[in-house]
Short mmCIF file of C-alpha atoms in Angstrom, two decimals:
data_model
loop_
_atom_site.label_atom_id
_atom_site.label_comp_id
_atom_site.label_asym_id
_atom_site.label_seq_id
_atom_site.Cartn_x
_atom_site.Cartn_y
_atom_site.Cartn_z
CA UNK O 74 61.66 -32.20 -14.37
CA UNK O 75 59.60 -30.81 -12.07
CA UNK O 76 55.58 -30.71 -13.06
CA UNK O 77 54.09 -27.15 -12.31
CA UNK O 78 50.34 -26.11 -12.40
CA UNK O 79 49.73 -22.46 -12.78
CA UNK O 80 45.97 -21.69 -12.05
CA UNK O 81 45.21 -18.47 -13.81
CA UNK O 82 41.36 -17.64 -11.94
CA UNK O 83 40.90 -14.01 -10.75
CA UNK O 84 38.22 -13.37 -8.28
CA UNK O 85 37.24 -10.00 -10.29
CA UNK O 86 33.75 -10.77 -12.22
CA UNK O 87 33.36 -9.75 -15.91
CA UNK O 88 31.44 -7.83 -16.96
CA UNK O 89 30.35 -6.46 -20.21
CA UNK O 90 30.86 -2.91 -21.62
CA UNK O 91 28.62 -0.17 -20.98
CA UNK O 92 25.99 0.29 -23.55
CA UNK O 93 25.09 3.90 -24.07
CA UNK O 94 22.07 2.93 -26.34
CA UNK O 95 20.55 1.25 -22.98
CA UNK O 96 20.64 4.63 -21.25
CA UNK O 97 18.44 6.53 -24.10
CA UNK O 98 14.96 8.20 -23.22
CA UNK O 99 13.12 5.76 -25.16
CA UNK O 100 14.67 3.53 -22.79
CA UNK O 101 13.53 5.45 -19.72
CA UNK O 102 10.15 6.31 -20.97
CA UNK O 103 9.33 2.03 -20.92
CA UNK O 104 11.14 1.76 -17.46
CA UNK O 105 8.81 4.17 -16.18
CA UNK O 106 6.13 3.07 -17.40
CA UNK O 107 7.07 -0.98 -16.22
CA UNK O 108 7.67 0.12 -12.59
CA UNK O 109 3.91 0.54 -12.70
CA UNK O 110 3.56 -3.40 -13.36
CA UNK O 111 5.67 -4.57 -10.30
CA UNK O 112 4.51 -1.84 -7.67
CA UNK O 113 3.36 -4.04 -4.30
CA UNK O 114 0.50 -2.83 -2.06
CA UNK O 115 1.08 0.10 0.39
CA UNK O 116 -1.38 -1.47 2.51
CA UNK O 117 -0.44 -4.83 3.01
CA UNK O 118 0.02 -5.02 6.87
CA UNK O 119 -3.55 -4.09 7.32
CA UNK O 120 -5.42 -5.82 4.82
CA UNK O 121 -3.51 -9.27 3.85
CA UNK O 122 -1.24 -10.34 6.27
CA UNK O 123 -2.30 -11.25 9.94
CA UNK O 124 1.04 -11.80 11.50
CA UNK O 125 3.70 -10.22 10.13
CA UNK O 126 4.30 -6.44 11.26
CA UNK O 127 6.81 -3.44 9.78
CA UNK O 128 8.84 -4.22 12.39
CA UNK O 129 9.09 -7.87 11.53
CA UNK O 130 9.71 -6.97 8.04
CA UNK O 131 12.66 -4.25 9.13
CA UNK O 132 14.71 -7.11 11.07
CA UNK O 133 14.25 -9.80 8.03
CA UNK O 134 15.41 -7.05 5.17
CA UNK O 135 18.44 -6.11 7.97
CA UNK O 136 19.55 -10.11 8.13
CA UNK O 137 18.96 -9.86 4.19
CA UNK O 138 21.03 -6.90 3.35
CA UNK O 139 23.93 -6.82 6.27
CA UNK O 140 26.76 -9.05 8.27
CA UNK O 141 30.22 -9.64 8.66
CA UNK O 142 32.75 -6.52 9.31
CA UNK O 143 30.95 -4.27 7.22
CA UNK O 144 27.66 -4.54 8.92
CA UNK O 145 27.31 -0.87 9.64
CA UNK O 146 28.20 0.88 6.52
CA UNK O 147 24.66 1.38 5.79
CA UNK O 148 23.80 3.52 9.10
CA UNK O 149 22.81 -0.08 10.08
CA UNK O 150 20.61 -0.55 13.46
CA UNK O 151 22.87 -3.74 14.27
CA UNK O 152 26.10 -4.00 15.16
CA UNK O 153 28.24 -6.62 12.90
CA UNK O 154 29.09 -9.73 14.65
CA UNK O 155 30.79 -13.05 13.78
CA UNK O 156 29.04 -16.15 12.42
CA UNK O 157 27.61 -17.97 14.56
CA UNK O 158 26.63 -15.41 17.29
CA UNK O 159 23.18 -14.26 17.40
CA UNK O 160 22.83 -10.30 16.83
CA UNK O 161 20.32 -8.20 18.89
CA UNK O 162 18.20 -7.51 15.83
CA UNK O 163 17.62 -11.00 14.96
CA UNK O 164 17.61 -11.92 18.91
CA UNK O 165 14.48 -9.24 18.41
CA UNK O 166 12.85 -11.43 15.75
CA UNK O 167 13.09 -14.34 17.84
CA UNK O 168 11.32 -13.01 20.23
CA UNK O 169 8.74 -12.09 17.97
CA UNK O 170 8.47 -15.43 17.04
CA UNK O 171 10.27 -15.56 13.87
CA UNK O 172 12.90 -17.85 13.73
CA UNK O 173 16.11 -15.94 12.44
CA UNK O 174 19.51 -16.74 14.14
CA UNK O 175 22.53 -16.47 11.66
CA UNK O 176 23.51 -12.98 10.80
CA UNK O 177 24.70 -11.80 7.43
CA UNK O 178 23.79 -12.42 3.04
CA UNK O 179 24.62 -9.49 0.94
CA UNK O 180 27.01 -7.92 2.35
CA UNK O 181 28.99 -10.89 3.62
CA UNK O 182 28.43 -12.70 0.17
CA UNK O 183 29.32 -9.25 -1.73
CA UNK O 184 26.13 -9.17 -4.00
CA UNK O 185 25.80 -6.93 -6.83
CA UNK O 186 24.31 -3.56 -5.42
CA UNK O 187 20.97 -4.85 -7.71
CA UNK O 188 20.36 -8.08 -5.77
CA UNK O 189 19.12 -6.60 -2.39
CA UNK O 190 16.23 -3.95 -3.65
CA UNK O 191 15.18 -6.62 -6.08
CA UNK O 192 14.47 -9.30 -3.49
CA UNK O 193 12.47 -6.59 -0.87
CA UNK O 194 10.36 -6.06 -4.09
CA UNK O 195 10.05 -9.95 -4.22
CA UNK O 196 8.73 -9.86 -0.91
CA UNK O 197 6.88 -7.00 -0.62
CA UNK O 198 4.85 -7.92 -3.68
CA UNK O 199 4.14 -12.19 -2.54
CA UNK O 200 2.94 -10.13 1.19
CA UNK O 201 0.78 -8.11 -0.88
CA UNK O 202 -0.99 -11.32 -2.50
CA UNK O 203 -0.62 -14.06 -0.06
CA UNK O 204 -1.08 -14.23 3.82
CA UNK O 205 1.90 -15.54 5.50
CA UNK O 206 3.03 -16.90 9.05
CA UNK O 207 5.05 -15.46 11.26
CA UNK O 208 7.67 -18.59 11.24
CA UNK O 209 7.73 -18.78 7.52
CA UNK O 210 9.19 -14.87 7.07
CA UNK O 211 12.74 -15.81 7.17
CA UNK O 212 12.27 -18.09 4.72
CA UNK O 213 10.45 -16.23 2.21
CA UNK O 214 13.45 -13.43 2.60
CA UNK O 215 16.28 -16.37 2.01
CA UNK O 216 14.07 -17.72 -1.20
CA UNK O 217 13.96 -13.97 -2.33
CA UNK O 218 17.51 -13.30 -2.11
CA UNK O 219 17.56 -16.74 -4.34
CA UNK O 220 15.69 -15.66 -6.42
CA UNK O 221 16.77 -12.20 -6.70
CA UNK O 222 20.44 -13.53 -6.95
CA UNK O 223 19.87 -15.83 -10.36
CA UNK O 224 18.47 -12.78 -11.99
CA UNK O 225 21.50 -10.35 -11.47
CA UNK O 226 24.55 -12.63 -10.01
CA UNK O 227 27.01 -13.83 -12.58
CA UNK O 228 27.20 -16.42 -9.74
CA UNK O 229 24.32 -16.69 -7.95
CA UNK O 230 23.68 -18.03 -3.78
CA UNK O 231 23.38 -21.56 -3.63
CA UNK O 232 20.07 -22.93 -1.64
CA UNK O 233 22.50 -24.61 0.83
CA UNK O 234 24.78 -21.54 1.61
CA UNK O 235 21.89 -19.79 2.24
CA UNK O 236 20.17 -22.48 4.43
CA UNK O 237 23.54 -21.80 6.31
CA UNK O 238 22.99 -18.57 6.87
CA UNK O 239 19.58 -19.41 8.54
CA UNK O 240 21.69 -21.40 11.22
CA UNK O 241 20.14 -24.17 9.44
CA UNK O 242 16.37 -23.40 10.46
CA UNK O 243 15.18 -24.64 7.49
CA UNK O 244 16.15 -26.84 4.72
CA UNK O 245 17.09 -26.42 1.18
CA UNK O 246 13.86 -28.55 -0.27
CA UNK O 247 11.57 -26.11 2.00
CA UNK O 248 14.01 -23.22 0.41
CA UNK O 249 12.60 -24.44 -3.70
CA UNK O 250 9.46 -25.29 -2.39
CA UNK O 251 9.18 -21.72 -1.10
CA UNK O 252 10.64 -20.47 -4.70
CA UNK O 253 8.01 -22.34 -6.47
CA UNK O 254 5.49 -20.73 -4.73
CA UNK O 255 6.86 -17.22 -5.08
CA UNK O 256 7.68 -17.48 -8.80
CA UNK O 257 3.96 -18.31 -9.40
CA UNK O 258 2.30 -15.86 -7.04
CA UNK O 259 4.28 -13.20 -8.98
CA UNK O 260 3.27 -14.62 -12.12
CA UNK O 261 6.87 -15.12 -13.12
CA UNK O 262 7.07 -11.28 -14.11
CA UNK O 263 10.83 -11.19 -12.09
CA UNK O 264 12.36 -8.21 -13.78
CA UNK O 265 11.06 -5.70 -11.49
CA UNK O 266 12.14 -2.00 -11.99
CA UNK O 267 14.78 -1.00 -8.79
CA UNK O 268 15.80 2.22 -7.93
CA UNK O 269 19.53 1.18 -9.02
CA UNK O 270 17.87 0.89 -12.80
CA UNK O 271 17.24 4.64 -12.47
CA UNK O 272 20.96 5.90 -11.13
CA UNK O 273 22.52 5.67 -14.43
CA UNK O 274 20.16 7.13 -16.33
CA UNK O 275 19.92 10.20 -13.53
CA UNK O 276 24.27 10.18 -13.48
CA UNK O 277 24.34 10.20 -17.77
CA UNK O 278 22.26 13.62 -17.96
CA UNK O 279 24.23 15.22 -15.18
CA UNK O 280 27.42 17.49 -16.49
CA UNK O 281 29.76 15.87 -13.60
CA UNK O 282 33.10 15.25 -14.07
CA UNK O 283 33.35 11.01 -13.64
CA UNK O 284 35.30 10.68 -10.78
CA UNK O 285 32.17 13.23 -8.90
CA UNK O 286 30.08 10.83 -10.21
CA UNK O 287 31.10 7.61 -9.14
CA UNK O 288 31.35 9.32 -5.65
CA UNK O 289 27.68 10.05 -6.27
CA UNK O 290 26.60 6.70 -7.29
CA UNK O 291 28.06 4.91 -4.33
CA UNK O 292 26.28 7.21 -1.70
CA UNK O 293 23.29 6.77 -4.27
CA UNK O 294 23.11 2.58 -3.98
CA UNK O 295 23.61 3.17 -0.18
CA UNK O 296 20.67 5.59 0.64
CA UNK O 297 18.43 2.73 -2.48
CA UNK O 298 19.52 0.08 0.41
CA UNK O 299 18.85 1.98 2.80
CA UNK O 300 15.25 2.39 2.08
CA UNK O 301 14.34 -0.81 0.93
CA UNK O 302 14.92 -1.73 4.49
CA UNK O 303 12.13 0.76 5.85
CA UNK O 304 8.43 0.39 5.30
CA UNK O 305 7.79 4.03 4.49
CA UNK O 306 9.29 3.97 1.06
CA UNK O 307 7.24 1.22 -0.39
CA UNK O 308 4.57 3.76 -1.66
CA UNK O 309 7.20 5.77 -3.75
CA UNK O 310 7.43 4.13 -7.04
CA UNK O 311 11.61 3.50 -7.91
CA UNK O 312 12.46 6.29 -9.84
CA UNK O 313 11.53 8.43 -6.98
CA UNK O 314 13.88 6.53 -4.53
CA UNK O 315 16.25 7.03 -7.31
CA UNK O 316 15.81 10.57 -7.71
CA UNK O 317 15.75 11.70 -3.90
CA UNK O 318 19.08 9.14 -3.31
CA UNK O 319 20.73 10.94 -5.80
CA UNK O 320 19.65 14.42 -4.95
CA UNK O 321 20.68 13.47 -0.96
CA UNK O 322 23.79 12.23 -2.08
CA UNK O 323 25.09 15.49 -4.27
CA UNK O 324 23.43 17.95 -1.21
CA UNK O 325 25.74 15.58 1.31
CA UNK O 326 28.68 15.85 -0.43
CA UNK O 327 28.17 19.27 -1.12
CA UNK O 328 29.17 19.34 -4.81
CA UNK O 329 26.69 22.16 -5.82
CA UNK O 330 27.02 25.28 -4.86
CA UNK O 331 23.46 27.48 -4.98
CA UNK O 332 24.17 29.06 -8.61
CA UNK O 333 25.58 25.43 -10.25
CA UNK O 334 23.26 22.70 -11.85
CA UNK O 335 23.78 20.43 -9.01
CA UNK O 336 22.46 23.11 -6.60
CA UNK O 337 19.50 21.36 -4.43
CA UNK O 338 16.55 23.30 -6.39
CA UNK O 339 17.66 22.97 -9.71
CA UNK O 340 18.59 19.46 -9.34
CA UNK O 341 15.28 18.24 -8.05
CA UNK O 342 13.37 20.30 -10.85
CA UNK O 343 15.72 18.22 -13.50
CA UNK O 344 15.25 15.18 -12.59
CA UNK O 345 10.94 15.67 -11.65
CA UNK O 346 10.95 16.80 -14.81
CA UNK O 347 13.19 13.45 -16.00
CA UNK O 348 10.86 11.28 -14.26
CA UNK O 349 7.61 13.52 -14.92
CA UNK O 350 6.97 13.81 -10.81
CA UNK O 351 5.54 16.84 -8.75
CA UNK O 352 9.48 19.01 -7.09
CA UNK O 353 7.71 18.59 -4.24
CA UNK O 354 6.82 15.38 -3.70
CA UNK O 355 10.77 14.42 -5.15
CA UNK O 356 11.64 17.11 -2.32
CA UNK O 357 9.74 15.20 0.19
CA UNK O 358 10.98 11.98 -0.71
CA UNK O 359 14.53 13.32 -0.21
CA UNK O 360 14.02 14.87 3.42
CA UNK O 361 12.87 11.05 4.28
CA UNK O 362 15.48 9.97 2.97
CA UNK O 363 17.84 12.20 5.11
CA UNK O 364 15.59 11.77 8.40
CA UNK O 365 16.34 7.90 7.52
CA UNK O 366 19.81 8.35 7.59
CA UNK O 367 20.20 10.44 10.61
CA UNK O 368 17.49 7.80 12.54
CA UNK O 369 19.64 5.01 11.27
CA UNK O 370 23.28 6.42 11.97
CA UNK O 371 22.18 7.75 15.95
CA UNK O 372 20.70 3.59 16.34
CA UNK O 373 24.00 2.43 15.20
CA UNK O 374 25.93 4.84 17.79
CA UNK O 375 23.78 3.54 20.29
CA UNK O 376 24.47 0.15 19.09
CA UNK O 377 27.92 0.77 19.55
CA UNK O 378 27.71 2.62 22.92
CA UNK O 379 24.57 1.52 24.64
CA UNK O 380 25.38 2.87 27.66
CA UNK O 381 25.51 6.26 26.72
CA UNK O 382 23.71 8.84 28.77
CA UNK O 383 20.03 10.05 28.22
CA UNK O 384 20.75 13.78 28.37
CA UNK O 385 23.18 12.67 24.93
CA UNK O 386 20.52 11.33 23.61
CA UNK O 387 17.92 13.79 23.87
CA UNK O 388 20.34 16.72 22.80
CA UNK O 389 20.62 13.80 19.57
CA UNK O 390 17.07 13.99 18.62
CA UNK O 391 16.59 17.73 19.05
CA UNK O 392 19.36 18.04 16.22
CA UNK O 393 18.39 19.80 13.39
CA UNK O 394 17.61 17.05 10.61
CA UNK O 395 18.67 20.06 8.12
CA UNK O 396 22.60 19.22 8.96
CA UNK O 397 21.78 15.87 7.95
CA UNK O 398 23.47 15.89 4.59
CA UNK O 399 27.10 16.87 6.64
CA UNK O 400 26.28 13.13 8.15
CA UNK O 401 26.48 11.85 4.63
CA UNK O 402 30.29 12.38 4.24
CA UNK O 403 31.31 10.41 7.36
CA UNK O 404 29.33 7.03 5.67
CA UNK O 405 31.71 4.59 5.27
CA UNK O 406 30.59 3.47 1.78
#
């Protein structure tokens, strides 16, 4: 007789049910009022930290956030590559002295959508309290994405995987070292607000149809990455982000028409008055948004074609960033 083994693992995660009670507005009311606690400094570059630049932070939360085949999907300003080839972006951060070589976490690794904008919040908060070299920024963004990764993976990143993903550059004892130190400096106060702790609240008071809103939530989580990559959006607190994703994503995919709830004006008064902000400044933070995404989707063209001609790209940046939202549909999510 012939001895069998059937192995019964799926790679599908479980997860629990969704919990209605969770997405009450006594439940919003204290998230608002936490994302107050875990807010980093707008002004870090100029008044804590000596080496480390936007641009320097930019290239880090790109290694962070993209890689393998899909490295793109986010309007990204690198092209994907392979392991073990050096992109241009982190080529860039060599240069700047940073040691970065191997492309590729979250999106290579398949993180929950949560893991990413958590770990920017990680680091933009330890930059806000504690000056930090140049050659040590790669290494505070792998120990963030640790970190970041216990608190919402149902299987977190191993130190060593991600020491891998450095090419190596540095070692998994300087890795829990590193998440010693940034555990403490953050007073071990972890569970930060995100803008992704906002989107269901935002998608549970709309009157969509399900299937609009999953659509919605997907474009949503990509504009949240999206801006946690880009220095301008650490000043808006994450129900903003939230807000102005989801707004951006509905005007994109042109789901409201000018008389319908999900029209442009009445869906920014909703949800300032859901998250007790000025229309305007929710406005503003959504035309950012949409500048972002045009910005990021022409440097990933170019990317992809650098040799293309100047007068094609100077007839790109006099486009009008109002068609922006048309943009949004041809996002691979």
């Amino acid at each position: 007789m012939e001895h069998q083994l059937l192995c019964c693992e799926v790679e599908s995660i479980r997860r629990a049910y969704p919990d209605t009670n969770l997405l009450n507005d006594r439940v919003l009311r204290a998230m608002l009022k936490a994302e107050e606690t875990c807010a980093p400094s707008v002004s870090y570059f100029k008044c804590v930290q000596k080496e480390i630049l936007p641009s320097m932070r930019k290239i880090v939360a790109t290694w962070m956030l993209e890689g393998g085949e899909r490295g793109a999907q986010h309007g990204a300003a690198v092209a994907p590559l392979c392991p073990g080839v050096p992109c241009r972006s982190l080529a860039a951060l060599r240069r700047a002295g940073v040691p970065c070589r191997r492309p590729a976490v979250c999106e290579e690794q398949k993180c929950e959508e949560e893991v990413f904008p958590l770990a920017m919040n990680y680091l933009d908060r330890f930059l806000s309290l504690e000056p930090l070299k140049k050659s040590r920024l790669q290494l505070l963004g792998a120990t963030c994405m640790f970190v970041a990764s216990k608190m919402k993976e149902t299987i977190p990143l191993t130190a060593e995987k991600l020491c891998i993903y450095t090419d190596n550059s540095i070692r998994p004892d300087e890795l829990l070292q590193m998440e010693l130190l940034l555990v403490n400096k953050l007073k071990w106060n972890l569970a930060a607000m995100t803008p992704h702790d906002f989107i269901e609240h935002f998608l549970s008071k709309m009157p969509e149809a399900e299937e609009n809103k999953q659509i919605i939530r997907k474009h949503a989580q990509t504009f949240v990455a999206l801006c946690a990559t880009d220095v301008k959006f650490i000043s808006n607190p994450p129900s903003m982000v939230a807000a102005g994703s989801v707004v951006a994503a509905v005007q994109g995919l042109h789901l409201g028409s000018p008389n319908t709830f999900l029209s442009c004006y009445r869906l920014t008064h909703f949800l300032s008055r859901v998250i007790k902000c000025d229309p305007d400044c929710l406005r503003a933070c959504q035309e950012q948004i949409e500048a972002l995404l045009e910005s990021s989707l022409r440097q990933a063209q170019q990317n992809l074609d650098p040799k293309a001609s100047e007068g094609e790209e100077e007839e790109a940046e006099e486009a009008d960033l109002a068609c922006t939202p048309t943009d949004v549909r041809d996002v691979d999510i």
